[in-house]
PDB file of C-alpha atoms in Angstrom:
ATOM      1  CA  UNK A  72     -17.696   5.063  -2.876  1.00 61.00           C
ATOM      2  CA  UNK A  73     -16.880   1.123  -1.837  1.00 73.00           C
ATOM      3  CA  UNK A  74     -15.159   0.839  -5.291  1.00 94.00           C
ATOM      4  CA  UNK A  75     -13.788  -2.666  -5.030  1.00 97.00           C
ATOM      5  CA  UNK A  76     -14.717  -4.558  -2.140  1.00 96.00           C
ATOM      6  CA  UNK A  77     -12.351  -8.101  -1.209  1.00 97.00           C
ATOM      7  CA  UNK A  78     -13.011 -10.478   1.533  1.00 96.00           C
ATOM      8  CA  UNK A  79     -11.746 -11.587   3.970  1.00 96.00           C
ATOM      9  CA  UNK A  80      -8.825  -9.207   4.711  1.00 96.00           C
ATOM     10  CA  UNK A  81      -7.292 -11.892   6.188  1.00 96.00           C
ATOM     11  CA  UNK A  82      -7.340 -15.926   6.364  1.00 96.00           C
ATOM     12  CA  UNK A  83      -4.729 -18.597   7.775  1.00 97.00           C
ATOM     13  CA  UNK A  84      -5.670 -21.494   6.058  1.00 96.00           C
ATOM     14  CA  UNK A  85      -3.576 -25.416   6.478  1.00 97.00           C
ATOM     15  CA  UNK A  86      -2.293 -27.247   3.800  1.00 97.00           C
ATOM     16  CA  UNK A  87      -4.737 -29.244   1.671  1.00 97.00           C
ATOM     17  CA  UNK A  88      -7.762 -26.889   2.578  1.00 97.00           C
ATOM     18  CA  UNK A  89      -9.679 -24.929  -0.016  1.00 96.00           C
ATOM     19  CA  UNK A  90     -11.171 -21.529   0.299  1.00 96.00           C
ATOM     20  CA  UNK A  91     -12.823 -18.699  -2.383  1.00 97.00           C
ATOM     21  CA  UNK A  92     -11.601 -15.370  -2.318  1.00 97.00           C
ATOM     22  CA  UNK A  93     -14.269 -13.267  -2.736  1.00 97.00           C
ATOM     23  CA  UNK A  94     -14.458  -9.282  -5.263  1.00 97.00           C
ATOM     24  CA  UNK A  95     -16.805  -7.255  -6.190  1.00 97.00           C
ATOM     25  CA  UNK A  96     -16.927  -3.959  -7.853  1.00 97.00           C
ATOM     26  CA  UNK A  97     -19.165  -1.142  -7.820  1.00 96.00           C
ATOM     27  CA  UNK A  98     -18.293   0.962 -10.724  1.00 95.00           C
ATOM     28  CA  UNK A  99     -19.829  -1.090 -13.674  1.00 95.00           C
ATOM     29  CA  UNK A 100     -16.658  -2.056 -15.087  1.00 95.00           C
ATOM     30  CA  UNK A 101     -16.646  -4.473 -17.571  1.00 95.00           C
ATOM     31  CA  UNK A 102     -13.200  -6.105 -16.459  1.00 95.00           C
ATOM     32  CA  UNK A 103     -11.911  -7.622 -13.583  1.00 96.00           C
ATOM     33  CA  UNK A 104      -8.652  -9.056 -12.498  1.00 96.00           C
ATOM     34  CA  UNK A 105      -6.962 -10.949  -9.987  1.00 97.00           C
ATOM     35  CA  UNK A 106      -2.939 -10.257  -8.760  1.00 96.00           C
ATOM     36  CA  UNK A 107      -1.233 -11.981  -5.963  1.00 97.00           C
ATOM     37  CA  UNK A 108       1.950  -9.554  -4.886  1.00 95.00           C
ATOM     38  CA  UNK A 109       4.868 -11.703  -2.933  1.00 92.00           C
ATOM     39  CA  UNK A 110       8.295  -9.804  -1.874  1.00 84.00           C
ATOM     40  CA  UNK A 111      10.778  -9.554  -4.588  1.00 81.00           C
ATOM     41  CA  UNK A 112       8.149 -10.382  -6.905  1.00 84.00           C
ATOM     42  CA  UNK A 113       5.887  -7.293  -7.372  1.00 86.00           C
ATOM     43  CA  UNK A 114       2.317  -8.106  -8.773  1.00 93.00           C
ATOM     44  CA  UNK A 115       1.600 -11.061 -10.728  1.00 93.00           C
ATOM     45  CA  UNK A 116      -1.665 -11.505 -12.674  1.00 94.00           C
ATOM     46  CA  UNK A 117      -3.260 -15.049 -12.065  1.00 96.00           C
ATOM     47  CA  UNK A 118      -6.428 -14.832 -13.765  1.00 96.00           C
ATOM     48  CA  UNK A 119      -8.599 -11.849 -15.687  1.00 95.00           C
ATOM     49  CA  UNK A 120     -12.522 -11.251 -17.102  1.00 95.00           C
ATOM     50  CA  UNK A 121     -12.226  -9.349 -19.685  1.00 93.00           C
ATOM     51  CA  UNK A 122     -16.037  -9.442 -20.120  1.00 92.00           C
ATOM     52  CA  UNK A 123     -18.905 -11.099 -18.257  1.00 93.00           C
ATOM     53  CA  UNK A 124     -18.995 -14.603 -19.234  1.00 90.00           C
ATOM     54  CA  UNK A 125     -15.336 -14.742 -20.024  1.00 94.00           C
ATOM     55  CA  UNK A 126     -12.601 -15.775 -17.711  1.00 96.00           C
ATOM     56  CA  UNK A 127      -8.147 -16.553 -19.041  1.00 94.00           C
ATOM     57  CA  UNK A 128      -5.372 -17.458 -17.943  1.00 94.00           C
ATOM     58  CA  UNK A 129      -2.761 -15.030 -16.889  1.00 92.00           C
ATOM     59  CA  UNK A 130       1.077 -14.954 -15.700  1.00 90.00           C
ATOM     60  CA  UNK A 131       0.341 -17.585 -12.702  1.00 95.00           C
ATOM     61  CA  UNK A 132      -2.895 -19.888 -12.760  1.00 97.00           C
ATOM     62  CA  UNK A 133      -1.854 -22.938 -11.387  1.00 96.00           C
ATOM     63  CA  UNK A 134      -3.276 -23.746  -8.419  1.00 96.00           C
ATOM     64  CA  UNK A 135      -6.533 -21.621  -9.004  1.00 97.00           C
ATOM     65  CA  UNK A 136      -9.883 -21.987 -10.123  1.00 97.00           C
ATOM     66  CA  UNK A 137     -11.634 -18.113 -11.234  1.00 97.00           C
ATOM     67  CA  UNK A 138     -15.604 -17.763 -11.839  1.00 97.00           C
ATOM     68  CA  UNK A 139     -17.403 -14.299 -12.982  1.00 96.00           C
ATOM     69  CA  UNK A 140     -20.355 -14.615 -11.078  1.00 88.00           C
ATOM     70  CA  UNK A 141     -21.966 -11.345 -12.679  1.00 95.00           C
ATOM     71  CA  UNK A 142     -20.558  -8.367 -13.871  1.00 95.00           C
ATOM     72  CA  UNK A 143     -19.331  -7.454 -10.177  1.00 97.00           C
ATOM     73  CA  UNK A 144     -18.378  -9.746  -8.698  1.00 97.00           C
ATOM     74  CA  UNK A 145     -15.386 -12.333  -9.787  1.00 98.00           C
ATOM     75  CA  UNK A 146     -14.003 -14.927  -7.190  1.00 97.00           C
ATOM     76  CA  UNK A 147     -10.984 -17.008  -7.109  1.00 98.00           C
ATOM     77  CA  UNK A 148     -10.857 -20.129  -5.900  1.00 97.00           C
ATOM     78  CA  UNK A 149      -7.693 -22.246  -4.002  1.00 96.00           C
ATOM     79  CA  UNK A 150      -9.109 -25.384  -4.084  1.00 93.00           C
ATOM     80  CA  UNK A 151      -6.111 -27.386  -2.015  1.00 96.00           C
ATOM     81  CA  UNK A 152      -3.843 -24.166  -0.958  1.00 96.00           C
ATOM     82  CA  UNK A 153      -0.243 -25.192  -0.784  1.00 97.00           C
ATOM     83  CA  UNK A 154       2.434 -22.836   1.237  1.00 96.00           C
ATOM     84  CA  UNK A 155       3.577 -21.588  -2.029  1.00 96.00           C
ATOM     85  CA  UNK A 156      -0.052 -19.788  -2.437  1.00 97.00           C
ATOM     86  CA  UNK A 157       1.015 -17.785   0.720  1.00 97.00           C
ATOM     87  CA  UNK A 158       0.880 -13.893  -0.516  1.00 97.00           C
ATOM     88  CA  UNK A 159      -1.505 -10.693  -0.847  1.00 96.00           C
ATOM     89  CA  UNK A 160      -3.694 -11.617  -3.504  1.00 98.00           C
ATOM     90  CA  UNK A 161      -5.180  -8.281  -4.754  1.00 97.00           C
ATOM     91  CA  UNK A 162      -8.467  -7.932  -7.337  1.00 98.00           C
ATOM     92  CA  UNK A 163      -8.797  -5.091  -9.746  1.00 96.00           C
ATOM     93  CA  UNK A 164     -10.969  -3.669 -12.446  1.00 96.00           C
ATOM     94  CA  UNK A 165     -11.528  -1.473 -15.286  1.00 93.00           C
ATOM     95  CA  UNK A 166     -14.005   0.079 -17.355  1.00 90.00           C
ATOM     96  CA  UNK A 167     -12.338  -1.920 -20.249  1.00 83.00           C
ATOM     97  CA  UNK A 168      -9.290  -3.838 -20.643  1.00 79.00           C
ATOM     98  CA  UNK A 169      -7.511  -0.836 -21.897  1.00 78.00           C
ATOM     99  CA  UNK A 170      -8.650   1.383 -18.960  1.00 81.00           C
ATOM    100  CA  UNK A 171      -6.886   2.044 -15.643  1.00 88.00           C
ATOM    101  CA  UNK A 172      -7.303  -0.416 -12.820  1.00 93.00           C
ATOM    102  CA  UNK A 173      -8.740   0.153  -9.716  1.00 95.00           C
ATOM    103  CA  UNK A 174      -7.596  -2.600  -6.694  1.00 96.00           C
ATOM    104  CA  UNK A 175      -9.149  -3.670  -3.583  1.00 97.00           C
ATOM    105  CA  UNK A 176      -7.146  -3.358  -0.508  1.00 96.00           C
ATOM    106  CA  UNK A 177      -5.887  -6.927  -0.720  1.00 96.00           C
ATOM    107  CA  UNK A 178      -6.463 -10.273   1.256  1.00 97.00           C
ATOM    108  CA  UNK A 179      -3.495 -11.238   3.211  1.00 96.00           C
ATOM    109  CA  UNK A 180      -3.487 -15.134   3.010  1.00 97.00           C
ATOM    110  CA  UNK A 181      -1.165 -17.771   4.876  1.00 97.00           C
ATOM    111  CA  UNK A 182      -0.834 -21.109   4.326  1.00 97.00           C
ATOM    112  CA  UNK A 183       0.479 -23.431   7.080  1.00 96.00           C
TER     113      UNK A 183
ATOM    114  CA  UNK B 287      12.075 -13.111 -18.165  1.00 67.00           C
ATOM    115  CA  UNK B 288      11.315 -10.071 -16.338  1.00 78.00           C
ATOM    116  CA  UNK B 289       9.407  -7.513 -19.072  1.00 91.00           C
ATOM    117  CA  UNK B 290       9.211  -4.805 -16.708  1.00 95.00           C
ATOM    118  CA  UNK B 291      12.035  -4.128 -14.279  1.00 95.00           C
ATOM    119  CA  UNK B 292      12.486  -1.453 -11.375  1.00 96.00           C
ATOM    120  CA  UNK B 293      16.240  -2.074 -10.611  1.00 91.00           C
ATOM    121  CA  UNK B 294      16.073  -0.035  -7.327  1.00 94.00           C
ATOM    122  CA  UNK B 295      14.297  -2.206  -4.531  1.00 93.00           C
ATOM    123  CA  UNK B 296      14.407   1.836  -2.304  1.00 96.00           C
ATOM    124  CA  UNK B 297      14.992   4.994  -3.036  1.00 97.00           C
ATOM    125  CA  UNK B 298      15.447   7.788   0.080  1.00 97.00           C
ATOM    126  CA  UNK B 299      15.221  11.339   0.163  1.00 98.00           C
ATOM    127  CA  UNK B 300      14.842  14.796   1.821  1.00 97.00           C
ATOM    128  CA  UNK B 301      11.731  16.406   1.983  1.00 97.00           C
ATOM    129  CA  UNK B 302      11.768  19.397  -0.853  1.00 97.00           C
ATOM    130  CA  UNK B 303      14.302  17.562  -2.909  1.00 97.00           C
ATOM    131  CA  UNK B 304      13.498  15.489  -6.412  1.00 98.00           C
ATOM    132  CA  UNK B 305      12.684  11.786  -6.484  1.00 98.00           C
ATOM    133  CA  UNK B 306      13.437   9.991  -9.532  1.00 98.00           C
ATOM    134  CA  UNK B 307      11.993   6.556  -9.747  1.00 98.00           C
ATOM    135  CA  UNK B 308      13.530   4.338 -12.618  1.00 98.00           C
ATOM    136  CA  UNK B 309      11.734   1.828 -15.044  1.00 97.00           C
ATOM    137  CA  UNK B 310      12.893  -0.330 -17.958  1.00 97.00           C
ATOM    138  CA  UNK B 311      11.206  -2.460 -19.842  1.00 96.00           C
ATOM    139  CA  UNK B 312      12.029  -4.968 -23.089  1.00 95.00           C
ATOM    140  CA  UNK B 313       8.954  -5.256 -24.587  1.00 91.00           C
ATOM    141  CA  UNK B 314       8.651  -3.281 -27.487  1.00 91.00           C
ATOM    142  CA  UNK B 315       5.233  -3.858 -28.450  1.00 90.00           C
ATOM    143  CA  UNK B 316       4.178  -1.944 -24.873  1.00 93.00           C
ATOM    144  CA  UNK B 317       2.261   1.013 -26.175  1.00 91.00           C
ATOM    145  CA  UNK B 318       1.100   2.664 -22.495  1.00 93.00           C
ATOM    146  CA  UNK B 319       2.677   2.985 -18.958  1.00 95.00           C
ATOM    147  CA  UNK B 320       1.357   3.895 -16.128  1.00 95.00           C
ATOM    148  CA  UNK B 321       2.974   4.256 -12.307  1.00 97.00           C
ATOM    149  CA  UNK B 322       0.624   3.008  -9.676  1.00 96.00           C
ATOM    150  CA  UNK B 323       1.610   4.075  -6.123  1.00 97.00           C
ATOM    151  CA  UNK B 324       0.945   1.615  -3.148  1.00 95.00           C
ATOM    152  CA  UNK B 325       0.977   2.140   0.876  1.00 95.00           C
ATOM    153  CA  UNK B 326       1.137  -0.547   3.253  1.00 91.00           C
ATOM    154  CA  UNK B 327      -1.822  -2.574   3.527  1.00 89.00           C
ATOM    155  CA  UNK B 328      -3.973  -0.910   0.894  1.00 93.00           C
ATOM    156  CA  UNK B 329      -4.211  -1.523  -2.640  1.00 94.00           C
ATOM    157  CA  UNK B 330      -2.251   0.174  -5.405  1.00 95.00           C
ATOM    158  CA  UNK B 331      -3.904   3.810  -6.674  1.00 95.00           C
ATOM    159  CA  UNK B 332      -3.399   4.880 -10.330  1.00 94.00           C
ATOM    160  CA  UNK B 333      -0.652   7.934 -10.052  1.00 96.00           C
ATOM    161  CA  UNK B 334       0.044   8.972 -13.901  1.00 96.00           C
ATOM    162  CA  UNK B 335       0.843   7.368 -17.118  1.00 94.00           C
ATOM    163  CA  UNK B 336       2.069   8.396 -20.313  1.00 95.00           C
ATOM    164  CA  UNK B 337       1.090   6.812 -23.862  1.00 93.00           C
ATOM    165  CA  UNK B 338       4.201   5.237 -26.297  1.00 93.00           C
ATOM    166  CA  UNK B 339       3.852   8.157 -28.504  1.00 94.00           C
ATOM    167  CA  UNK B 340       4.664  10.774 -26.137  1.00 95.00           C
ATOM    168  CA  UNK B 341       7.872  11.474 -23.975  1.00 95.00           C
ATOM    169  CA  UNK B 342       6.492  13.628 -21.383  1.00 97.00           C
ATOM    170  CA  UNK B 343       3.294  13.529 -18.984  1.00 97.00           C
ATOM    171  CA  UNK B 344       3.153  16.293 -16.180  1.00 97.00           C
ATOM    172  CA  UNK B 345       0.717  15.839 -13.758  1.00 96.00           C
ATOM    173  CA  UNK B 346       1.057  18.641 -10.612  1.00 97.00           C
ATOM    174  CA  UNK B 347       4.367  17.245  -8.651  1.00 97.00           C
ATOM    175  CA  UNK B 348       4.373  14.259 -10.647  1.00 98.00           C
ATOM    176  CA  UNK B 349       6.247  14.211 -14.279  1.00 98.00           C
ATOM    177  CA  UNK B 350       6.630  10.882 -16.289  1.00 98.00           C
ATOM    178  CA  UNK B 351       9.178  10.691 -18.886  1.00 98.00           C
ATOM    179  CA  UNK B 352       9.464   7.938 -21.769  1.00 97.00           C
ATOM    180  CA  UNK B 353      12.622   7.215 -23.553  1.00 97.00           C
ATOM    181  CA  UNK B 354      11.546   4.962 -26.293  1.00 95.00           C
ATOM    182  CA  UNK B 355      14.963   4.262 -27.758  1.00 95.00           C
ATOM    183  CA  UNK B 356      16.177   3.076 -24.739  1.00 96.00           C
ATOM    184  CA  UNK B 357      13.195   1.292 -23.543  1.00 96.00           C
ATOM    185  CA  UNK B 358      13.161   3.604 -20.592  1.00 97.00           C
ATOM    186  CA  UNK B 359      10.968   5.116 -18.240  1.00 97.00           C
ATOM    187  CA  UNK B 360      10.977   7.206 -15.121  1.00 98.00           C
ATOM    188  CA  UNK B 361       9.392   9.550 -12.304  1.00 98.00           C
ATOM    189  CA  UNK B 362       9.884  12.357 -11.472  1.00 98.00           C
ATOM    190  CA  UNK B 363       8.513  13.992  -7.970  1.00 98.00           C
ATOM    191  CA  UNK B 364       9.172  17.402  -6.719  1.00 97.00           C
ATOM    192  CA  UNK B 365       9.023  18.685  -4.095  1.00 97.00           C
ATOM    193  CA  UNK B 366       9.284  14.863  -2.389  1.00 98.00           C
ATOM    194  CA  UNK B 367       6.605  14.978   0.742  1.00 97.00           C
ATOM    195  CA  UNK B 368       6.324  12.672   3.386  1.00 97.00           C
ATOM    196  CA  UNK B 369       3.707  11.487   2.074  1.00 97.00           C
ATOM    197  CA  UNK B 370       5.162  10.587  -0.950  1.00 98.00           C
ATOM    198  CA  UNK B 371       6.579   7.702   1.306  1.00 98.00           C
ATOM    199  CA  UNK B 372       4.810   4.463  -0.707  1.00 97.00           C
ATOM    200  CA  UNK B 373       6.099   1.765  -2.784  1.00 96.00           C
ATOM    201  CA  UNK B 374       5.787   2.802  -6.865  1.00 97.00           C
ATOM    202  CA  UNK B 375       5.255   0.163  -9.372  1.00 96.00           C
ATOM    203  CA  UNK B 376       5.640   0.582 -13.022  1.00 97.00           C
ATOM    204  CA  UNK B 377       3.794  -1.048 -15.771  1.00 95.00           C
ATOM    205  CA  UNK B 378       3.230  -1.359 -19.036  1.00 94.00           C
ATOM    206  CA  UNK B 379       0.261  -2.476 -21.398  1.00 92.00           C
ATOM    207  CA  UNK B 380       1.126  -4.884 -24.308  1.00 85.00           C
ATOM    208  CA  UNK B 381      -0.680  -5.653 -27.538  1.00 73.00           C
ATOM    209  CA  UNK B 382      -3.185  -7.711 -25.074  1.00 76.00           C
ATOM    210  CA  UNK B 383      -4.097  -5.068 -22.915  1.00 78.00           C
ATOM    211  CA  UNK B 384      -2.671  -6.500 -20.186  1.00 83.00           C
ATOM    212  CA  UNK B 385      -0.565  -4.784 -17.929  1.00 89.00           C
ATOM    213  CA  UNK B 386       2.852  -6.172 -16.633  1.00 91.00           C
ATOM    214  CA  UNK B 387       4.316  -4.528 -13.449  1.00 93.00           C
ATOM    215  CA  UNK B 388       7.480  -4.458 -12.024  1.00 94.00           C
ATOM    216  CA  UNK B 389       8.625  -5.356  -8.655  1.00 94.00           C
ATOM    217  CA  UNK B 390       8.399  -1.772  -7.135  1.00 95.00           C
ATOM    218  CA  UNK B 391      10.677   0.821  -5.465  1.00 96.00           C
ATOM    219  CA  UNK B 392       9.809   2.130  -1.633  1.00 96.00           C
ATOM    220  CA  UNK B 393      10.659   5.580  -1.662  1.00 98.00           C
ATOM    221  CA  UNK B 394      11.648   7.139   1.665  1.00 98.00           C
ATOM    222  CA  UNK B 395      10.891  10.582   1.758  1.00 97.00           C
ATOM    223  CA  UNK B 396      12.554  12.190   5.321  1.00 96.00           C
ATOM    224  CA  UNK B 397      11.688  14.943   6.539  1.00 92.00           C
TER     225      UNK B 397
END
């Protein structure tokens, strides 16, 4: 029962440098999402599929670059990380938009 | 503007005693909340939720009341366990399907 799998768990990265966060989900859900959580903050959606093939914008996009690969897997892209992008960025997904989420555990990410 | 709001940042109690976790929102096109419970380096887990049209969901130790009027939601947990000890975020679900979350409240639960 891997139900949503993120890597890495962990990644320093420097200013300027790009990386893909990478999610995939074993339950055949239809949507996937992507949160970053930062203290004080609580969890902030950045981008969502509802569908395969469809990818929008949510609370806090700037900055990143989302692709639906196939239905389970949905990565997010920093393409030059700044230290604002330094938080827990958390994927999720759900048998429809309507259903209840399931998350990964979370990739911690720091940017020096 | 903050849609969802948790005005407790913690929340600490004895072990056998009720926790009450607060939750307001000012949305009032939100038509489903749900409480999603989160330990330390995991991911949030799905704890309970409650539909707009309802005022009371009862799951076990876990009750979730809705107070529409006043845009108003909360948990209730009894008997606290240790276990209980997590951080609890609210959300809600708006006409998009999205959900919105608040910031969270660690509960404490001492034994």
């Amino acid at each position: 029962n891997a139900g949503v799998t993120q890597t890495p768990k962990f990644q320093v990265l420097k200013t300027g440098q790009s990386m893909t966060l990478q999610c995939a989900q074993d339950m055949n859900h239809n949507s996937m999402y992507w949160y970053r959580q930062d203290p004080g903050m609580g969890l902030r959606l950045i981008y969502y599929s509802a569908s395969e093939g469809t990818t929008d914008k949510g609370e806090v996009p700037n900055g990143y670059n989302v692709s639906r690969l196939n239905k389970r897997e949905f990565s997010l892209r920093l393409e030059s990380a700044a230290p604002s992008q330094t938080s827990v960025y958390f994927c999720a997904s759900s048998e429809t938009l309507e259903r209840r989420y399931t998350f990964g555990s979370g990739t911690r990410l720091t940017v020096v | 503007d903050q849609q969802v709001k948790q005005n407790s940042p913690s929340l600490s109690v004895q072990e056998g005693r009720i926790s009450i976790l607060n939750c307001d929102y000012t949305n009032s096109m939100f038509d489903y909340f749900l409480w999603y419970k989160k330990y330390p380096a995991e991911g949030p887990t799905f704890l309970i939720s409650i539909s707009s049209i309802k005022d009371k969901n009862e799951d076990g130790r876990f009750t979730v009341f809705l107070n529409k009027s006043a845009k108003h939601l909360s948990l209730h947990i009894v008997p606290s366990q240790p276990g209980d000890s997590a951080v609890y975020f609210c959300a809600a679900r708006g006409s998009n399907y999205k959900l919105t979350f608040g910031k969270g409240t660690l509960l404490t639960v001492n034994p």
